[in-house]
CSV table of C-alpha atoms and ligand atoms in Angstrom, one decimal:
chain,number,residue,atom,x,y,z
F,7,MET,CA,-7.7,-17.5,3.9
F,8,GLU,CA,-6.1,-19.2,6.9
F,9,PRO,CA,-8.9,-21.3,8.5
F,10,THR,CA,-7.6,-20.5,12.0
F,11,LEU,CA,-8.0,-16.7,11.6
F,12,GLN,CA,-10.4,-15.3,14.1
F,13,TRP,CA,-11.9,-11.9,14.5
F,14,GLN,CA,-10.3,-10.0,17.4
F,15,ALA,CA,-10.9,-6.6,19.0
F,16,GLY,CA,-7.9,-4.4,18.5
F,17,THR,CA,-7.4,-1.1,20.3
F,18,VAL,CA,-6.8,2.0,18.3
F,19,SER,CA,-3.7,3.4,19.9
F,20,ALA,CA,-2.9,6.3,17.5
F,21,ILE,CA,-4.5,8.1,14.6
F,22,HIS,CA,-2.2,10.1,12.3
F,23,PRO,CA,-3.3,12.2,9.4
F,24,GLU,CA,-1.1,11.5,6.3
F,25,THR,CA,-2.8,13.8,3.7
F,26,SER,CA,-6.1,15.6,3.7
F,27,GLN,CA,-7.8,12.3,2.6
F,28,THR,CA,-5.8,9.6,4.3
F,29,LYS,CA,-5.1,8.7,7.9
F,30,SER,CA,-3.0,6.0,9.5
F,31,PHE,CA,-4.5,4.0,12.3
F,32,THR,CA,-2.2,2.1,14.7
F,33,ILE,CA,-4.0,-0.8,16.2
F,34,ALA,CA,-2.7,-2.9,19.2
F,35,LEU,CA,-3.7,-6.5,18.8
F,36,PRO,CA,-4.1,-9.0,21.7
F,37,LYS,CA,-3.4,-11.9,19.3
F,38,TRP,CA,-0.8,-10.3,17.0
F,39,MET,CA,0.8,-12.6,14.4
F,40,ALA,CA,3.9,-11.7,12.3
F,41,HIS,CA,2.8,-10.9,8.8
F,42,ARG,CA,4.6,-10.9,5.5
F,43,ALA,CA,4.9,-7.4,3.9
F,44,GLY,CA,2.0,-7.0,1.4
F,45,MET,CA,-0.6,-8.9,3.4
F,46,HIS,CA,-3.9,-7.3,4.6
F,47,TYR,CA,-6.4,-7.4,7.4
F,48,ASP,CA,-10.2,-7.3,7.2
F,49,VAL,CA,-12.0,-4.7,9.3
F,50,ARG,CA,-15.6,-5.4,10.4
F,51,LEU,CA,-18.0,-2.8,11.5
F,52,THR,CA,-21.2,-3.7,13.4
F,53,ALA,CA,-24.2,-1.3,13.6
F,54,PRO,CA,-26.4,-1.2,16.7
F,55,ASP,CA,-29.1,-3.1,14.7
F,56,GLY,CA,-26.6,-5.9,14.0
F,57,TYR,CA,-25.9,-5.0,10.4
F,58,GLN,CA,-22.3,-5.9,9.6
F,59,THR,CA,-20.0,-4.9,6.8
F,60,GLU,CA,-16.3,-5.6,6.2
F,61,ARG,CA,-13.5,-4.2,4.0
F,62,SER,CA,-9.8,-5.2,3.4
F,63,TYR,CA,-6.9,-2.9,4.4
F,64,SER,CA,-3.3,-3.6,3.6
F,65,ILE,CA,-0.9,-3.6,6.5
F,66,ALA,CA,1.4,-0.5,6.3
F,67,SER,CA,3.7,-1.4,9.1
F,68,ALA,CA,6.7,-3.8,8.9
F,69,PRO,CA,6.4,-7.2,10.5
F,70,GLU,CA,9.3,-6.1,12.8
F,71,ARG,CA,6.8,-3.9,14.7
F,72,GLU,CA,5.5,-6.5,17.1
F,73,GLY,CA,2.1,-6.4,18.8
F,74,LEU,CA,0.5,-3.8,16.5
F,75,ILE,CA,-0.5,-3.1,12.9
F,76,GLU,CA,-0.8,0.2,11.1
F,77,LEU,CA,-3.5,0.6,8.5
F,78,THR,CA,-3.6,3.6,6.1
F,79,VAL,CA,-7.0,4.4,4.8
F,80,GLU,CA,-8.1,6.8,2.1
F,81,ARG,CA,-11.5,8.5,2.8
F,82,ILE,CA,-13.9,7.6,-0.1
F,83,ALA,CA,-16.6,10.4,0.2
F,84,ASP,CA,-19.6,8.2,-0.5
F,85,GLY,CA,-18.1,5.1,1.1
F,86,GLU,CA,-19.6,3.0,3.9
F,87,VAL,CA,-16.5,2.1,5.9
F,88,SER,CA,-13.7,4.5,5.2
F,89,PRO,CA,-15.7,7.7,6.3
F,90,TYR,CA,-16.6,5.9,9.6
F,91,LEU,CA,-12.9,5.1,10.2
F,92,HIS,CA,-12.0,8.8,9.4
F,93,ASP,CA,-14.8,10.7,11.1
F,94,VAL,CA,-16.0,8.5,14.0
F,95,LEU,CA,-13.2,6.3,15.2
F,96,VAL,CA,-11.0,7.9,18.0
F,97,THR,CA,-8.0,6.8,19.9
F,98,GLY,CA,-8.9,4.2,22.5
F,99,ASP,CA,-11.8,2.7,20.5
F,100,GLN,CA,-12.0,-0.9,19.7
F,101,LEU,CA,-11.9,-2.1,16.1
F,102,GLU,CA,-12.8,-5.7,15.0
F,103,VAL,CA,-10.1,-7.1,12.7
F,104,ARG,CA,-9.1,-10.4,11.2
F,105,GLY,CA,-5.7,-11.2,9.6
F,106,PRO,CA,-3.1,-11.3,8.4
F,107,ILE,CA,-4.5,-12.4,5.1
F,108,GLY,CA,-2.8,-13.1,1.7
F,109,GLY,CA,0.2,-15.0,0.4
F,110,TYR,CA,0.5,-13.9,-3.2
F,111,PHE,CA,1.2,-10.1,-3.1
F,112,VAL,CA,4.0,-10.5,-0.5
F,113,TRP,CA,7.6,-9.7,-0.4
F,114,GLU,CA,10.3,-10.4,2.2
F,115,VAL,CA,14.0,-9.9,2.2
F,116,ARG,CA,14.8,-13.6,1.6
F,117,LEU,CA,13.0,-13.4,-1.8
F,118,GLY,CA,15.7,-10.9,-2.9
F,119,GLY,CA,15.5,-8.4,-5.7
F,120,PRO,CA,16.1,-6.0,-7.3
F,121,LEU,CA,12.7,-4.6,-6.4
F,122,VAL,CA,10.5,-2.3,-8.5
F,123,LEU,CA,7.4,-1.1,-6.6
F,124,ILE,CA,4.7,0.7,-8.6
F,125,GLY,CA,1.8,2.3,-6.7
F,126,GLY,CA,-1.1,4.6,-7.3
F,127,GLY,CA,-2.9,6.5,-4.6
F,128,SER,CA,-3.4,4.4,-1.5
F,129,GLY,CA,-1.9,1.5,-3.4
F,130,VAL,CA,1.4,2.6,-2.0
F,131,VAL,CA,0.4,1.1,1.4
F,132,PRO,CA,1.5,-2.5,1.0
F,133,LEU,CA,4.5,-1.3,-0.9
F,134,MET,CA,5.4,0.9,2.1
F,135,ALA,CA,5.2,-2.2,4.3
F,136,MET,CA,7.8,-3.9,1.9
F,137,LEU,CA,10.1,-0.8,2.1
F,138,ARG,CA,9.8,-0.6,5.9
F,139,HIS,CA,10.6,-4.3,6.2
F,140,ARG,CA,13.6,-3.9,3.9
F,141,ALA,CA,14.8,-0.9,6.0
F,142,ALA,CA,14.2,-2.7,9.3
F,143,GLU,CA,16.3,-5.6,8.1
F,144,HIS,CA,19.0,-3.2,6.8
F,145,ALA,CA,18.8,-5.1,3.5
F,146,ALA,CA,21.0,-3.8,0.6
F,147,ILE,CA,18.6,-5.1,-2.0
F,148,PRO,CA,18.3,-2.4,-4.7
F,149,ALA,CA,14.8,-1.0,-4.8
F,150,ARG,CA,12.9,1.7,-6.7
F,151,LEU,CA,9.4,3.0,-6.0
F,152,LEU,CA,7.3,4.6,-8.8
F,153,TYR,CA,4.4,6.4,-7.1
F,154,SER,CA,1.5,8.0,-9.0
F,155,SER,CA,-0.5,10.7,-7.2
F,156,ARG,CA,-3.0,13.3,-8.4
F,157,THR,CA,-1.1,16.2,-6.8
F,158,GLN,CA,1.8,16.7,-4.3
F,159,ASP,CA,-0.7,17.0,-1.4
F,160,ASP,CA,-2.0,13.5,-2.2
F,161,VAL,CA,1.4,11.8,-1.6
F,162,ILE,CA,1.2,9.5,1.4
F,163,TYR,CA,4.4,9.0,3.5
F,164,ARG,CA,6.3,11.7,1.6
F,165,ASP,CA,8.6,12.7,4.4
F,166,GLU,CA,9.4,9.1,5.3
F,167,LEU,CA,10.1,8.2,1.7
F,168,ASP,CA,12.4,11.2,1.2
F,169,ALA,CA,14.2,10.3,4.4
F,170,MET,CA,14.5,6.7,3.4
F,171,ALA,CA,15.9,7.6,0.0
F,172,ALA,CA,18.4,10.2,1.5
F,173,GLY,CA,19.8,7.6,3.9
F,174,ASP,CA,20.0,4.6,1.5
F,175,LYS,CA,21.9,4.5,-1.8
F,176,GLY,CA,20.1,1.4,-2.7
F,177,PHE,CA,16.6,3.0,-2.7
F,178,GLU,CA,15.1,5.6,-4.9
F,179,ALA,CA,11.6,7.1,-4.9
F,180,LEU,CA,10.2,8.5,-8.2
F,181,PHE,CA,7.0,10.4,-8.3
F,182,THR,CA,4.5,11.2,-11.1
F,183,PHE,CA,1.7,13.7,-10.8
F,184,THR,CA,-1.4,13.1,-12.9
F,185,ARG,CA,-3.4,16.3,-12.2
F,186,GLN,CA,-1.1,19.0,-11.0
F,187,ALA,CA,2.7,18.9,-10.5
F,188,PRO,CA,4.3,21.1,-7.8
F,189,PRO,CA,5.8,24.4,-9.1
F,190,GLY,CA,9.2,23.8,-10.6
F,191,TRP,CA,8.7,20.0,-10.9
F,192,THR,CA,11.0,18.5,-13.4
F,193,GLY,CA,10.0,14.9,-12.9
F,194,TYR,CA,7.1,12.9,-14.4
F,195,ARG,CA,3.7,14.6,-14.8
F,196,ARG,CA,1.5,12.0,-16.5
F,197,ARG,CA,-0.1,8.6,-15.9
F,198,ILE,CA,2.3,5.7,-15.8
F,199,ASP,CA,3.0,4.5,-19.3
F,200,ALA,CA,5.4,2.1,-21.1
F,201,ALA,CA,8.1,4.8,-21.6
F,202,MET,CA,8.1,5.7,-17.9
F,203,LEU,CA,8.2,2.0,-16.9
F,204,SER,CA,11.2,1.4,-19.1
F,205,GLU,CA,13.1,4.3,-17.6
F,206,VAL,CA,12.3,3.2,-14.1
F,207,MET,CA,13.3,-0.4,-14.7
F,208,GLN,CA,16.3,0.4,-16.8
F,209,PRO,CA,19.0,0.1,-14.1
F,210,PHE,CA,17.7,-3.4,-13.2
F,211,GLY,CA,17.1,-4.8,-16.7
F,212,SER,CA,14.5,-7.6,-16.8
F,213,ARG,CA,15.6,-9.2,-13.5
F,214,ALA,CA,13.4,-7.1,-11.2
F,215,ARG,CA,10.7,-8.4,-9.0
F,216,ILE,CA,7.8,-6.1,-9.7
F,217,TYR,CA,4.8,-5.3,-7.4
F,218,VAL,CA,2.0,-3.2,-8.7
F,219,CYS,CA,-0.8,-1.9,-6.5
F,220,GLY,CA,-3.6,0.7,-6.9
F,221,PRO,CA,-6.8,1.4,-8.6
F,222,THR,CA,-7.9,-1.2,-11.1
F,223,LEU,CA,-7.3,0.9,-14.2
F,224,LEU,CA,-3.7,1.7,-13.1
F,225,VAL,CA,-2.9,-1.9,-12.3
F,226,GLU,CA,-4.2,-3.1,-15.6
F,227,ALA,CA,-2.4,-0.5,-17.6
F,228,VAL,CA,0.9,-1.2,-15.9
F,229,ALA,CA,0.5,-5.0,-16.1
F,230,ASN,CA,-0.3,-4.8,-19.8
F,231,ALA,CA,2.7,-2.5,-20.5
F,232,LEU,CA,5.0,-4.8,-18.6
F,233,VAL,CA,3.9,-7.8,-20.5
F,234,GLN,CA,4.4,-6.0,-23.8
F,235,MET,CA,7.9,-5.1,-22.6
F,236,HIS,CA,8.5,-8.9,-22.3
F,237,VAL,CA,8.9,-8.8,-18.6
F,238,PRO,CA,8.5,-12.4,-17.4
F,239,ILE,CA,5.0,-12.7,-16.0
F,240,GLU,CA,6.2,-14.7,-13.0
F,241,GLN,CA,8.2,-11.7,-11.8
F,242,ILE,CA,5.0,-9.5,-11.7
F,243,ARG,CA,2.6,-9.4,-8.8
F,244,THR,CA,-0.5,-7.2,-8.8
F,245,GLU,CA,-3.1,-6.1,-6.3
F,246,ARG,CA,-6.3,-4.1,-7.1
F,247,PHE,CA,-7.9,-1.8,-4.5
F,248,GLY,CA,-10.9,-0.2,-6.2
F,249,PRO,CA,-12.6,0.9,-9.3
F,250,THR,CA,-11.3,4.4,-10.1
F,251,GLY,CA,-8.2,5.7,-11.9
F,252,VAL,CA,-5.6,8.1,-10.6
O,302,FAD,C1,-6.6,-6.5,-0.6
O,302,FAD,C2,-7.1,-5.1,-0.5
O,302,FAD,C3,-6.4,-4.2,0.2
O,302,FAD,C4,-6.8,-2.8,0.4
O,302,FAD,N1,-6.1,-2.0,1.1
O,302,FAD,C5,-6.4,-0.7,1.2
O,302,FAD,C6,-5.6,0.3,1.9
O,302,FAD,O1,-4.5,0.0,2.4
O,302,FAD,N2,-6.1,1.5,2.0
O,302,FAD,C7,-7.3,1.9,1.5
O,302,FAD,O2,-7.6,3.1,1.6
O,302,FAD,N3,-8.1,1.1,0.8
O,302,FAD,C8,-7.7,-0.2,0.7
O,302,FAD,N4,-8.5,-1.1,0.0
O,302,FAD,C9,-9.8,-0.7,-0.5
O,302,FAD,C10,-10.8,-0.9,0.7
O,302,FAD,O3,-11.0,-2.3,0.9
O,302,FAD,C11,-12.2,-0.3,0.4
O,302,FAD,O4,-12.7,-0.8,-0.8
O,302,FAD,C12,-12.2,1.2,0.4
O,302,FAD,O5,-11.8,1.7,1.7
O,302,FAD,C13,-13.7,1.8,0.1
O,302,FAD,O6,-14.5,1.3,1.1
O,302,FAD,P1,-15.8,2.1,1.6
O,302,FAD,O7,-16.7,1.2,2.4
O,302,FAD,O8,-15.4,3.4,2.2
O,302,FAD,O9,-16.5,2.4,0.2
O,302,FAD,P2,-17.7,1.6,-0.5
O,302,FAD,O10,-19.0,1.8,0.3
O,302,FAD,O11,-17.2,0.2,-0.7
O,302,FAD,O12,-17.8,2.2,-1.9
O,302,FAD,C14,-18.4,3.5,-2.1
O,302,FAD,C15,-18.1,4.0,-3.5
O,302,FAD,O13,-16.7,4.2,-3.7
O,302,FAD,C16,-16.2,3.4,-4.8
O,302,FAD,N5,-14.9,2.9,-4.3
O,302,FAD,C17,-14.7,1.8,-3.6
O,302,FAD,N6,-13.4,1.6,-3.3
O,302,FAD,C18,-12.8,2.6,-3.9
O,302,FAD,C19,-11.4,3.0,-4.0
O,302,FAD,N7,-10.4,2.3,-3.5
O,302,FAD,N8,-11.1,4.2,-4.7
O,302,FAD,C20,-12.1,4.9,-5.2
O,302,FAD,N9,-13.4,4.6,-5.2
O,302,FAD,C21,-13.7,3.5,-4.5
O,302,FAD,C22,-17.3,2.3,-4.9
O,302,FAD,O14,-17.3,1.9,-6.3
O,302,FAD,C23,-18.5,3.1,-4.6
O,302,FAD,O15,-19.0,3.8,-5.7
O,302,FAD,C24,-8.0,-2.4,-0.2
O,302,FAD,C25,-8.8,-3.4,-0.9
O,302,FAD,C26,-8.3,-4.6,-1.1
O,302,FAD,C27,-9.2,-5.6,-1.9
């Protein structure tokens, strides 16, 4: 971590529900610093008795949005921090944060592509920052997103992803549903596997830069499959968010 990073009090300037279990929080920062897409912030909560706890949240917004960050948080029912952010935090509140943090799971236009982004659940958040950055820079770098969700209602950023894909020949969003696909769905309806990965990567051959983010089980399964497909390991970046599978 950057030794110079200090905790700062951000102001929650907007809260936007994304799905029934996820909300995006826009936070204005007095000491905003440009991040690289894929980086995260730590959020620290302090109880009246002084007890403190902190969690990491990826930055969803592009670095081009100056002065603020957007975090998208899934509500984990028995969690300590995410239910507080969902149920207690309101617009105008202050939130203690520290960042931006991370230098490994990052992508920026100058790194080039083609880009294959593979996400499960809230693992789509840092991938969305990469796509928003790509769009803000009007980059023509070919990109594909493979996004695994339990059901259609769990897809975060659906409208924005559809709009992005409709307006950009270089970008395609592919979805897979692991519990229930929407009626009439002709796309994928299973966990991500080697056959699905080969189809998604096919247009790019083995040249793609690949970013994988989500629950630990998903990330490990995808990373293992990619290695078995002889994708050069230095082209694969992974980030694990939590213990459960999608
Ligand atoms: C680098 C990094 C970036 C992250 N970015 C995001 C993000 O953008 N959005 C986001 O929603 N989360 C993100 N996370 C996960 C986040 O840091 C917390 O772990 C998550 O919000 C749960 O915290 P909690 O205090 O609510 O639950 P905790 O009190 O920590 O855990 C409660 C219970 O839920 C389980 N649990 C913990 N995390 C998860 C999970 N992710 N999925 C399912 N069960 C879980 C625990 O094992 C425990 O049983 C990120 C994690 C890392 C390491």
